[in-house]
CSV table of C-alpha atoms in Angstrom, one decimal:
chain,number,residue,atom,x,y,z
A,28,MET,CA,0.2,-0.5,0.3
A,29,THR,CA,1.7,3.2,-1.3
A,30,SER,CA,1.8,6.2,2.1
A,31,PRO,CA,-1.1,9.2,1.2
A,32,THR,CA,0.4,12.0,0.5
A,33,PRO,CA,1.0,14.9,2.2
A,34,PHE,CA,-0.6,18.3,2.8
A,35,ASP,CA,-0.1,21.3,4.7
A,36,LEU,CA,-3.9,21.8,4.6
A,37,ILE,CA,-7.6,19.1,3.9
A,38,VAL,CA,-11.3,20.9,3.6
A,39,ILE,CA,-13.8,19.0,2.3
A,40,GLY,CA,-16.1,20.4,0.7
A,41,SER,CA,-15.6,22.8,-0.9
A,42,GLY,CA,-19.2,25.7,-0.9
A,43,PRO,CA,-19.3,28.8,0.6
A,44,ALA,CA,-17.3,28.0,4.0
A,45,GLY,CA,-14.6,25.8,2.1
A,46,GLN,CA,-13.5,27.8,-0.7
A,47,LYS,CA,-13.0,30.9,1.9
A,48,ALA,CA,-10.8,28.1,4.2
A,49,ALA,CA,-8.3,27.0,1.0
A,50,ILE,CA,-7.7,29.6,-0.4
A,51,GLN,CA,-7.0,31.2,3.0
A,52,GLY,CA,-4.3,28.3,3.8
A,53,ALA,CA,-3.3,28.7,-0.4
A,54,LYS,CA,-2.7,32.9,0.9
A,55,ALA,CA,-0.7,31.6,4.0
A,56,GLY,CA,1.9,30.0,1.2
A,57,LYS,CA,0.0,26.2,2.6
A,58,GLN,CA,0.1,23.3,-0.2
A,59,VAL,CA,-3.9,22.9,-0.2
A,60,ALA,CA,-5.5,19.3,0.0
A,61,LEU,CA,-10.1,19.9,-1.2
A,62,ILE,CA,-12.7,17.6,-1.7
A,63,GLU,CA,-15.6,17.6,-3.9
A,64,GLN,CA,-17.5,15.1,-3.8
A,65,THR,CA,-18.9,16.4,-6.6
A,66,ARG,CA,-17.6,16.3,-10.0
A,67,GLU,CA,-18.1,20.5,-9.8
A,68,VAL,CA,-17.2,22.8,-7.1
A,69,GLY,CA,-18.9,25.0,-5.3
A,70,GLY,CA,-21.2,22.7,-3.1
A,71,ALA,CA,-25.6,23.5,-2.8
A,72,CYS,CA,-24.8,27.1,-2.9
A,73,VAL,CA,-23.8,27.4,-6.3
A,74,TYR,CA,-26.2,24.7,-8.0
A,75,GLN,CA,-29.0,23.9,-5.7
A,76,GLY,CA,-29.6,26.5,-3.9
A,77,THR,CA,-29.0,29.9,-3.5
A,78,ILE,CA,-28.0,30.5,-7.5
A,79,PRO,CA,-30.9,29.6,-9.6
A,80,SER,CA,-33.9,30.1,-6.2
A,81,LYS,CA,-32.5,33.9,-6.6
A,82,THR,CA,-32.7,33.4,-10.6
A,83,LEU,CA,-35.9,31.4,-10.2
A,84,ARG,CA,-37.1,35.6,-8.0
A,85,GLU,CA,-35.3,37.7,-10.4
A,86,SER,CA,-37.4,35.7,-12.8
A,87,ALA,CA,-40.7,35.9,-11.4
A,88,LEU,CA,-39.9,39.5,-10.6
A,89,GLN,CA,-39.1,41.0,-14.0
A,90,MET,CA,-42.4,38.7,-15.0
A,91,VAL,CA,-44.6,41.0,-12.7
A,92,ARG,CA,-42.0,44.0,-13.8
A,93,PHE,CA,-44.0,43.1,-17.6
A,94,LEU,CA,-47.7,42.4,-15.9
A,95,GLN,CA,-46.9,45.9,-14.1
A,96,ALA,CA,-47.0,47.8,-17.5
A,97,THR,CA,-50.4,47.9,-18.9
A,98,GLU,CA,-50.3,50.5,-21.0
A,99,VAL,CA,-47.5,49.6,-22.9
A,100,PHE,CA,-47.6,46.1,-23.7
A,101,GLU,CA,-50.9,43.4,-23.7
A,102,PHE,CA,-48.4,40.2,-22.2
A,103,ARG,CA,-50.4,37.2,-20.3
A,104,MET,CA,-47.9,33.8,-19.1
A,105,ARG,CA,-49.0,30.5,-20.6
A,106,ASP,CA,-50.6,27.9,-19.2
A,107,ASP,CA,-47.1,25.2,-20.1
A,108,VAL,CA,-45.2,27.9,-18.7
A,109,LYS,CA,-41.7,25.4,-18.1
A,110,ILE,CA,-39.4,26.6,-15.2
A,111,THR,CA,-36.6,25.8,-17.8
A,112,ASN,CA,-38.0,28.9,-19.3
A,113,LEU,CA,-38.2,31.0,-16.6
A,114,MET,CA,-34.5,30.5,-16.4
A,115,THR,CA,-32.4,31.0,-19.1
A,116,ARG,CA,-29.7,33.3,-17.6
A,117,LEU,CA,-29.2,29.1,-15.1
A,118,ASP,CA,-27.3,28.0,-16.9
A,119,ARG,CA,-25.0,30.9,-18.4
A,120,VAL,CA,-25.2,32.7,-14.0
A,121,VAL,CA,-24.1,28.7,-12.8
A,122,ARG,CA,-21.3,27.8,-15.2
A,123,ALA,CA,-19.7,31.4,-14.8
A,124,HIS,CA,-19.6,30.9,-11.6
A,125,GLY,CA,-18.1,27.8,-11.1
A,126,LYS,CA,-15.8,28.9,-13.5
A,127,PHE,CA,-14.8,31.8,-11.2
A,128,MET,CA,-14.7,29.7,-7.8
A,129,LYS,CA,-12.7,26.8,-10.2
A,130,ASP,CA,-10.2,29.2,-11.6
A,131,GLN,CA,-9.5,31.1,-7.9
A,132,LEU,CA,-8.7,27.3,-6.5
A,133,THR,CA,-6.4,27.3,-9.4
A,134,ARG,CA,-4.7,30.4,-9.6
A,135,ASN,CA,-4.0,29.1,-5.4
A,136,GLY,CA,-2.8,26.2,-6.4
A,137,ILE,CA,-4.7,24.7,-4.7
A,138,ASP,CA,-4.7,20.7,-5.4
A,139,CYS,CA,-8.8,19.2,-6.5
A,140,TYR,CA,-9.6,15.7,-5.0
A,141,HIS,CA,-13.2,14.0,-6.8
A,142,GLY,CA,-15.1,11.4,-4.7
A,143,ARG,CA,-16.4,11.2,-1.1
A,144,ALA,CA,-14.2,12.0,1.5
A,145,GLY,CA,-13.8,9.6,5.2
A,146,PHE,CA,-11.0,9.9,7.8
A,147,VAL,CA,-9.2,7.2,8.8
A,148,SER,CA,-7.8,8.4,11.2
A,149,ASP,CA,-7.3,12.1,12.5
A,150,HIS,CA,-4.6,13.1,9.8
A,151,GLU,CA,-5.9,11.3,7.3
A,152,VAL,CA,-8.6,11.0,5.0
A,153,ARG,CA,-9.2,8.0,2.8
A,154,ILE,CA,-11.2,9.3,-0.9
A,155,GLN,CA,-13.1,7.7,-2.8
A,156,LYS,CA,-13.9,8.0,-6.2
A,157,THR,CA,-16.4,6.8,-8.2
A,158,ASP,CA,-14.4,4.8,-10.2
A,159,GLY,CA,-14.2,2.1,-7.1
A,160,THR,CA,-10.1,3.1,-6.7
A,161,ALA,CA,-9.0,5.2,-3.4
A,162,THR,CA,-6.7,7.4,-2.8
A,163,PHE,CA,-5.0,8.4,0.9
A,164,ILE,CA,-4.1,12.3,1.9
A,165,THR,CA,-2.3,13.9,6.0
A,166,ALA,CA,-2.1,16.9,7.4
A,167,PRO,CA,-1.6,18.7,10.5
A,168,ILE,CA,-5.1,20.3,10.1
A,169,ILE,CA,-7.9,19.8,7.9
A,170,VAL,CA,-11.6,21.3,8.4
A,171,VAL,CA,-14.3,19.7,7.7
A,172,ALA,CA,-17.6,22.1,5.4
A,173,THR,CA,-19.7,19.9,4.2
A,174,GLY,CA,-22.6,21.2,4.3
A,175,SER,CA,-26.3,20.0,4.2
A,176,ARG,CA,-29.1,19.1,2.7
A,177,PRO,CA,-32.9,19.0,2.7
A,178,ARG,CA,-34.3,16.6,6.2
A,179,VAL,CA,-36.3,14.0,4.7
A,180,PRO,CA,-39.5,13.7,7.4
A,181,ASP,CA,-39.8,9.6,7.7
A,182,ASN,CA,-43.8,10.4,7.7
A,183,ILE,CA,-43.8,12.7,4.0
A,184,PRO,CA,-42.7,9.6,0.8
A,185,ILE,CA,-40.4,11.8,-1.1
A,186,ASP,CA,-39.9,11.2,-5.3
A,187,HIS,CA,-38.9,14.3,-6.5
A,188,GLU,CA,-41.1,14.6,-8.4
A,189,HIS,CA,-44.8,15.5,-7.4
A,190,ILE,CA,-43.2,15.7,-3.9
A,191,LEU,CA,-40.5,17.9,-3.5
A,192,ASP,CA,-37.4,19.2,-1.8
A,193,SER,CA,-36.2,22.0,-2.4
A,194,ASP,CA,-33.5,19.9,-4.6
A,195,SER,CA,-35.6,18.9,-6.4
A,196,ILE,CA,-38.2,21.9,-7.0
A,197,LEU,CA,-35.9,23.9,-9.4
A,198,SER,CA,-36.3,19.9,-12.1
A,199,LEU,CA,-39.5,20.1,-12.0
A,200,VAL,CA,-40.8,20.6,-15.8
A,201,TYR,CA,-44.0,22.6,-16.5
A,202,LEU,CA,-45.2,25.4,-13.5
A,203,PRO,CA,-47.5,23.9,-11.0
A,204,LYS,CA,-51.2,25.4,-10.7
A,205,SER,CA,-50.8,24.3,-7.5
A,206,LEU,CA,-48.9,23.8,-4.5
A,207,THR,CA,-48.7,23.1,-1.0
A,208,VAL,CA,-45.9,24.0,0.2
A,209,LEU,CA,-44.6,22.5,3.8
A,210,GLY,CA,-42.5,24.7,6.3
A,211,GLY,CA,-42.7,28.6,7.0
A,212,GLY,CA,-38.7,28.7,7.7
A,213,VAL,CA,-36.2,30.7,4.7
A,214,ILE,CA,-36.7,28.0,1.6
A,215,ALA,CA,-39.9,28.0,2.9
A,216,SER,CA,-41.5,31.1,3.3
A,217,GLU,CA,-39.2,31.8,-0.3
A,218,TYR,CA,-40.3,29.9,-2.8
A,219,ALA,CA,-43.6,30.4,-1.2
A,220,SER,CA,-43.6,33.7,-1.9
A,221,ILE,CA,-41.4,33.1,-5.8
A,222,PHE,CA,-44.6,30.8,-6.5
A,223,ALA,CA,-47.4,33.0,-5.2
A,224,LEU,CA,-46.0,35.6,-7.4
A,225,LEU,CA,-45.7,33.7,-10.6
A,226,GLY,CA,-49.6,32.8,-10.9
A,227,VAL,CA,-49.7,29.7,-8.9
A,228,HIS,CA,-52.3,27.9,-5.9
A,229,VAL,CA,-49.6,28.3,-3.5
A,230,THR,CA,-50.9,27.3,0.8
A,231,MET,CA,-48.5,27.3,3.1
A,232,VAL,CA,-48.4,25.3,5.8
A,233,ASP,CA,-46.1,24.9,9.0
A,234,THR,CA,-46.4,24.8,13.5
A,235,ALA,CA,-46.2,28.3,14.0
A,236,ASP,CA,-48.8,31.3,13.8
A,237,ARG,CA,-46.3,33.2,11.5
A,238,PRO,CA,-43.7,32.3,9.0
A,239,LEU,CA,-40.4,33.6,9.6
A,240,LYS,CA,-40.5,33.3,13.5
A,241,PHE,CA,-38.2,34.8,14.4
A,242,LEU,CA,-37.9,37.9,12.1
A,243,ASP,CA,-39.4,41.3,13.7
A,244,GLN,CA,-43.0,40.7,13.6
A,245,GLU,CA,-44.2,43.7,11.3
A,246,LEU,CA,-42.0,42.2,8.2
A,247,THR,CA,-43.5,39.2,8.5
A,248,ASP,CA,-47.5,41.1,8.5
A,249,GLU,CA,-45.6,42.5,5.6
A,250,PHE,CA,-44.5,39.8,4.1
A,251,CYS,CA,-47.8,38.2,4.6
A,252,GLU,CA,-50.2,41.3,3.5
A,253,ALA,CA,-47.6,40.8,0.4
A,254,PHE,CA,-48.9,37.6,0.0
A,255,GLU,CA,-51.6,36.6,0.4
A,256,LYS,CA,-52.5,39.8,-1.8
A,257,THR,CA,-50.3,36.9,-5.0
A,258,GLY,CA,-53.3,34.8,-3.8
A,259,GLY,CA,-50.9,32.8,-1.8
A,260,HIS,CA,-52.3,31.8,1.8
A,261,TYR,CA,-50.5,30.8,5.2
A,262,ARG,CA,-52.2,27.6,7.6
A,263,GLY,CA,-50.2,28.6,11.2
A,264,GLY,CA,-50.8,26.5,14.3
A,265,GLN,CA,-51.0,22.9,12.3
A,266,LYS,CA,-49.5,19.8,11.8
A,267,ILE,CA,-49.0,17.2,9.6
A,268,ASP,CA,-50.5,13.9,9.2
A,269,THR,CA,-49.9,12.4,5.9
A,270,VAL,CA,-49.1,13.2,2.9
A,271,GLN,CA,-49.8,10.8,-0.2
A,272,TRP,CA,-49.7,11.4,-3.9
A,273,ASP,CA,-53.0,9.8,-5.2
A,274,GLY,CA,-51.2,8.4,-8.6
A,275,CYS,CA,-53.2,10.0,-10.9
A,276,SER,CA,-53.0,13.7,-11.2
A,277,LYS,CA,-52.9,15.6,-7.2
A,278,VAL,CA,-51.4,15.1,-3.8
A,279,THR,CA,-53.2,15.2,-0.4
A,280,THR,CA,-52.1,16.4,2.3
A,281,VAL,CA,-53.4,15.7,5.9
A,282,LEU,CA,-53.7,17.5,8.6
A,283,GLU,CA,-54.0,16.7,12.1
A,284,SER,CA,-56.9,18.4,12.5
A,285,GLY,CA,-58.7,16.5,10.1
A,286,GLU,CA,-58.5,19.2,7.6
A,287,THR,CA,-57.3,17.3,3.8
A,288,LEU,CA,-55.3,20.0,1.2
A,289,GLU,CA,-55.1,19.0,-2.2
A,290,SER,CA,-52.7,20.2,-4.8
A,291,GLU,CA,-49.9,19.0,-7.8
A,292,LYS,CA,-47.0,19.0,-6.4
A,293,VAL,CA,-45.7,19.1,-2.7
A,294,LEU,CA,-43.0,21.4,-1.4
A,295,VAL,CA,-41.0,19.9,1.4
A,296,ALA,CA,-39.4,23.1,3.3
A,297,LEU,CA,-38.6,21.4,6.9
A,298,GLY,CA,-35.7,22.5,7.8
A,299,ARG,CA,-32.4,21.4,6.6
A,300,VAL,CA,-29.1,17.8,8.0
A,301,SER,CA,-25.9,17.7,8.0
A,302,ASN,CA,-23.7,16.3,5.8
A,303,LEU,CA,-21.8,13.7,7.7
A,304,GLU,CA,-22.8,10.6,7.4
A,305,HIS,CA,-19.9,9.1,5.1
A,306,LEU,CA,-17.0,10.9,7.1
A,307,HIS,CA,-17.0,8.4,9.8
A,308,LEU,CA,-16.7,11.4,11.9
A,309,GLN,CA,-15.7,8.2,14.9
A,310,ALA,CA,-11.9,7.4,13.2
A,311,THR,CA,-10.6,11.0,14.5
A,312,GLY,CA,-12.8,10.9,18.1
A,313,ILE,CA,-15.0,13.5,17.7
A,314,GLN,CA,-18.6,13.2,18.6
A,315,PRO,CA,-22.0,14.9,17.6
A,316,THR,CA,-24.7,16.9,18.8
A,317,THR,CA,-28.1,15.2,19.8
A,318,ARG,CA,-29.5,17.8,16.3
A,319,GLY,CA,-26.1,15.7,14.3
A,320,LEU,CA,-24.2,18.9,14.5
A,321,ILE,CA,-20.3,19.0,14.8
A,322,PRO,CA,-19.7,20.6,18.6
A,323,VAL,CA,-16.8,23.8,17.5
A,324,ASN,CA,-15.5,27.0,19.9
A,325,HIS,CA,-14.9,30.3,19.2
A,326,HIS,CA,-11.9,29.5,17.1
A,327,CYS,CA,-14.6,27.3,14.4
A,328,GLN,CA,-12.2,24.3,16.7
A,329,THR,CA,-13.4,20.9,18.0
A,330,SER,CA,-13.3,18.5,20.2
A,331,VAL,CA,-10.1,17.3,18.4
A,332,PRO,CA,-7.1,21.1,18.7
A,333,HIS,CA,-6.6,20.7,15.0
A,334,ILE,CA,-9.3,19.7,13.1
A,335,TYR,CA,-11.6,23.0,12.8
A,336,ALA,CA,-15.5,22.7,11.1
A,337,VAL,CA,-16.6,25.4,9.3
A,338,GLY,CA,-20.3,26.2,7.4
A,339,ASP,CA,-23.7,23.8,7.8
A,340,VAL,CA,-22.1,21.5,9.4
A,341,ILE,CA,-22.3,23.6,13.0
A,342,GLY,CA,-25.5,24.9,12.9
A,343,PRO,CA,-26.8,28.5,13.1
A,344,PRO,CA,-26.7,30.7,10.9
A,345,SER,CA,-26.2,28.9,8.2
A,346,LEU,CA,-25.9,32.0,6.2
A,347,ALA,CA,-23.2,31.7,3.2
A,348,SER,CA,-22.2,35.2,4.8
A,349,CYS,CA,-21.3,34.0,7.9
A,350,SER,CA,-19.6,30.8,6.5
A,351,MET,CA,-17.6,31.4,4.0
A,352,GLU,CA,-15.5,34.3,7.1
A,353,GLN,CA,-15.6,31.1,9.5
A,354,GLY,CA,-13.1,28.8,6.6
A,355,ARG,CA,-11.0,32.3,6.4
A,356,ARG,CA,-11.4,32.9,10.1
A,357,ALA,CA,-10.5,29.4,11.1
A,358,VAL,CA,-8.0,28.7,8.6
A,359,CYS,CA,-6.5,31.5,10.0
A,360,HIS,CA,-6.4,30.3,13.6
A,361,ALA,CA,-4.5,27.2,13.1
A,362,LEU,CA,-2.0,28.8,11.1
A,363,GLY,CA,-1.2,31.0,14.6
A,364,LEU,CA,-2.2,34.6,11.2
A,365,ASN,CA,-3.9,37.1,12.3
A,366,THR,CA,-7.7,36.7,12.4
A,367,GLY,CA,-9.0,40.2,12.8
A,368,VAL,CA,-11.6,41.7,14.8
A,369,ALA,CA,-14.2,40.0,15.8
A,370,PRO,CA,-17.8,39.7,13.2
A,371,GLU,CA,-21.0,40.7,14.7
A,372,HIS,CA,-23.6,43.5,13.9
A,373,ILE,CA,-23.7,40.2,10.9
A,374,PRO,CA,-27.1,41.1,8.6
A,375,MET,CA,-29.9,38.2,7.4
A,376,GLY,CA,-30.4,38.5,3.6
A,377,ILE,CA,-34.2,36.9,2.9
A,378,TYR,CA,-35.2,36.4,-1.0
A,379,THR,CA,-38.4,36.8,-0.2
A,380,ILE,CA,-41.1,38.8,-2.4
A,381,PRO,CA,-40.9,41.3,-0.8
A,382,GLU,CA,-37.3,40.2,0.8
A,383,MET,CA,-35.7,40.7,4.7
A,384,SER,CA,-34.2,41.5,5.9
A,385,SER,CA,-32.5,43.2,9.9
A,386,VAL,CA,-29.2,43.3,12.0
A,387,GLY,CA,-28.7,44.2,15.5
A,388,LEU,CA,-31.6,45.0,18.2
A,389,SER,CA,-34.6,44.1,17.7
A,390,GLU,CA,-37.9,46.3,19.1
A,391,GLN,CA,-38.3,43.5,21.8
A,392,GLU,CA,-34.6,42.7,22.3
A,393,ALA,CA,-34.0,46.5,23.2
A,394,THR,CA,-37.0,46.9,25.6
A,395,ALA,CA,-35.3,44.0,27.2
A,396,LYS,CA,-32.3,44.4,28.4
A,397,TYR,CA,-32.6,48.5,27.9
A,398,GLY,CA,-35.6,48.7,29.6
A,399,GLY,CA,-37.6,50.4,26.4
A,400,ALA,CA,-36.8,52.0,23.2
A,401,ILE,CA,-38.0,54.1,20.5
A,402,VAL,CA,-38.7,53.2,17.5
A,403,GLY,CA,-39.0,55.2,14.1
A,404,ARG,CA,-41.1,54.1,10.9
A,405,ALA,CA,-39.8,54.6,7.6
A,406,ARG,CA,-42.6,53.4,5.0
A,407,PHE,CA,-41.2,52.9,0.7
A,408,HIS,CA,-44.4,54.7,-0.4
A,409,GLU,CA,-43.1,58.3,1.6
A,410,ILE,CA,-40.3,58.3,-0.9
A,411,ALA,CA,-39.6,59.4,-3.9
A,412,ARG,CA,-38.1,56.6,-5.6
A,413,GLY,CA,-40.3,54.2,-4.1
A,414,GLN,CA,-42.8,56.0,-6.4
A,415,ILE,CA,-40.6,55.6,-8.7
A,416,SER,CA,-40.1,52.8,-9.1
A,417,GLY,CA,-43.1,51.0,-8.0
A,418,MET,CA,-41.6,49.4,-4.5
A,419,THR,CA,-44.6,51.0,-2.3
A,420,ASN,CA,-44.6,47.6,0.2
A,421,GLY,CA,-42.4,48.1,2.4
A,422,LEU,CA,-41.1,49.4,5.2
A,423,LEU,CA,-37.4,50.3,7.0
A,424,LYS,CA,-37.5,50.3,11.1
A,425,MET,CA,-35.0,51.7,13.9
A,426,ILE,CA,-34.3,50.8,17.1
A,427,ALA,CA,-32.8,53.1,19.5
A,428,ASP,CA,-32.1,53.6,23.2
A,429,PRO,CA,-35.0,54.7,25.7
A,430,LYS,CA,-33.1,58.2,25.3
A,431,GLY,CA,-33.7,58.3,21.1
A,432,GLU,CA,-30.1,58.5,21.4
A,433,GLN,CA,-28.0,55.3,19.5
A,434,LEU,CA,-28.7,53.0,17.0
A,435,LEU,CA,-29.5,48.9,18.2
A,436,GLY,CA,-30.9,47.8,15.1
A,437,ILE,CA,-32.5,47.9,11.8
A,438,HIS,CA,-34.3,45.6,10.7
A,439,ILE,CA,-36.1,46.4,6.6
A,440,VAL,CA,-38.8,44.6,4.6
A,441,GLY,CA,-39.7,45.5,0.7
A,442,GLU,CA,-37.8,45.5,-2.3
A,443,GLY,CA,-33.8,46.2,-2.5
A,444,ALA,CA,-33.9,45.3,1.7
A,445,THR,CA,-30.6,42.9,1.4
A,446,GLU,CA,-28.8,46.1,-0.3
A,447,LEU,CA,-30.4,49.3,2.2
A,448,ILE,CA,-29.3,47.0,5.2
A,449,HIS,CA,-25.5,47.4,4.6
A,450,ILE,CA,-26.3,51.6,5.8
A,451,GLY,CA,-27.2,50.0,9.3
A,452,GLN,CA,-24.8,48.0,9.4
A,453,MET,CA,-21.9,50.4,8.6
A,454,GLY,CA,-23.8,53.2,11.4
A,455,LEU,CA,-24.0,50.0,13.9
A,456,LEU,CA,-20.8,48.7,13.9
A,457,HIS,CA,-19.5,52.9,13.6
A,458,ASN,CA,-22.0,53.3,16.8
A,459,MET,CA,-23.5,55.5,14.9
A,460,PRO,CA,-25.8,58.1,16.7
A,461,ILE,CA,-29.5,58.7,15.6
A,462,ASP,CA,-29.3,62.3,14.4
A,463,ARG,CA,-26.6,61.2,12.2
A,464,PHE,CA,-29.1,59.9,9.7
A,465,ILE,CA,-30.4,63.4,10.5
A,466,ASP,CA,-28.1,65.9,9.3
A,467,ASN,CA,-26.3,63.6,6.7
A,468,ILE,CA,-27.2,63.7,3.0
A,469,PHE,CA,-28.7,60.9,1.1
A,470,ASN,CA,-29.2,61.2,-2.7
A,471,PHE,CA,-32.2,61.8,-4.3
A,472,PRO,CA,-34.7,59.8,-4.8
A,473,THR,CA,-33.4,57.1,-3.0
A,474,LEU,CA,-34.2,54.5,-0.7
A,475,ALA,CA,-31.0,55.3,1.7
A,476,GLU,CA,-33.7,58.5,2.5
A,477,THR,CA,-35.8,56.2,4.3
A,478,TYR,CA,-32.4,56.2,7.1
A,479,ARG,CA,-33.6,60.1,7.8
A,480,VAL,CA,-37.3,59.7,8.1
A,481,ALA,CA,-36.9,57.1,10.4
A,482,ALA,CA,-34.4,58.9,11.9
A,483,LEU,CA,-36.5,62.3,12.0
A,484,ASP,CA,-39.1,59.8,13.0
A,485,ILE,CA,-37.3,58.9,16.4
A,486,ALA,CA,-36.2,62.4,16.9
A,487,LYS,CA,-40.0,63.8,17.0
A,488,GLN,CA,-40.8,61.2,19.7
A,489,ARG,CA,-38.1,62.2,21.9
A,490,GLN,CA,-39.3,65.8,22.4
A,491,HIS,CA,-42.5,64.8,23.9
């Protein structure tokens, strides 16, 4: 048996977390091996998740803009619309992004292996290839970044044709007439709002009384109102009993209450699970948590000091932006490099229709921490850019301390929210007082003016 090939760093998984970890190691002058199970680098983020879903979202928004221009165009959607026709740019976007990532890895001299990785020991990894052969490599530092996949409930027979998960939903040939979405989290809400905007009759079902329960309620109230206007329905406080395709034309979802929902397709979006089953973690001595996650400290270091874990395998917040930073910081720590200032005030972006984004404390959190809060609000219909762009359904909510002097949080719902949030993020990072937003001059007309309007609202309340 040949000796394993030595490297300075092994990274398992080429998604956002793994890619950044590998590049950081290479930029530090280390010989890096990156292992990816599939044929292309980029992980689920590029091929099943973020990139495809956002491409579909953009197509839906473009169609609605055409529909709103009824004085200029006569436009209606065909009855037999194919999903692929709505995503004509997808292949080009995915190929371009995948090529960029691969070129970046090549430029940095990273050795890419394609196959299934499994630990032989805490320093050695076996790479099982599709042709049955195996390669062995070893390194003093290893980073696990294998990501996650959709959770498959025991009582729901997902067949990826009639009952789908978030990976297979975009493999649909035709746009369905009706869709039941099981779940009320980020993925469920994003797809439910996209398909509803495309004219699909969508019903969301979840145990929570409202979707995206972790967000400020004013944001979710605005989202639910927009969802209902497109013909969508949210059924909260409901548990699922059975889901069954009738073998002909419809899927029947039976709730524990006895109510029955019928739809052409069902999307199961009830969480995700970490990809750990083929890693043979027992060979390292690492013990996953009861939730199937790898426990780590604030450096993303596992119980085995030279093994790190980053991204979805360590749990929330499960954001690509956070995963990238975790990968970079983990390798910096492992190599004894300066990791820089620990990130704080990380924004959350949710690509529903309309978008939602938040950073800092919520109104409830500020009240609990400081004994009160003053809240300023600015609605998009009050802003010239909102009227010009037809983006009148939106809200920026600014949270200040009880004296109305210091910025504590920003919460936005409306198109452009995920871009607009970064002004608030910078304000929080630099401890910006509320009056600074009033004294500042924003471009006119822009949605950024909402910051000044919300700050003026707080100042008015402060005076009283």
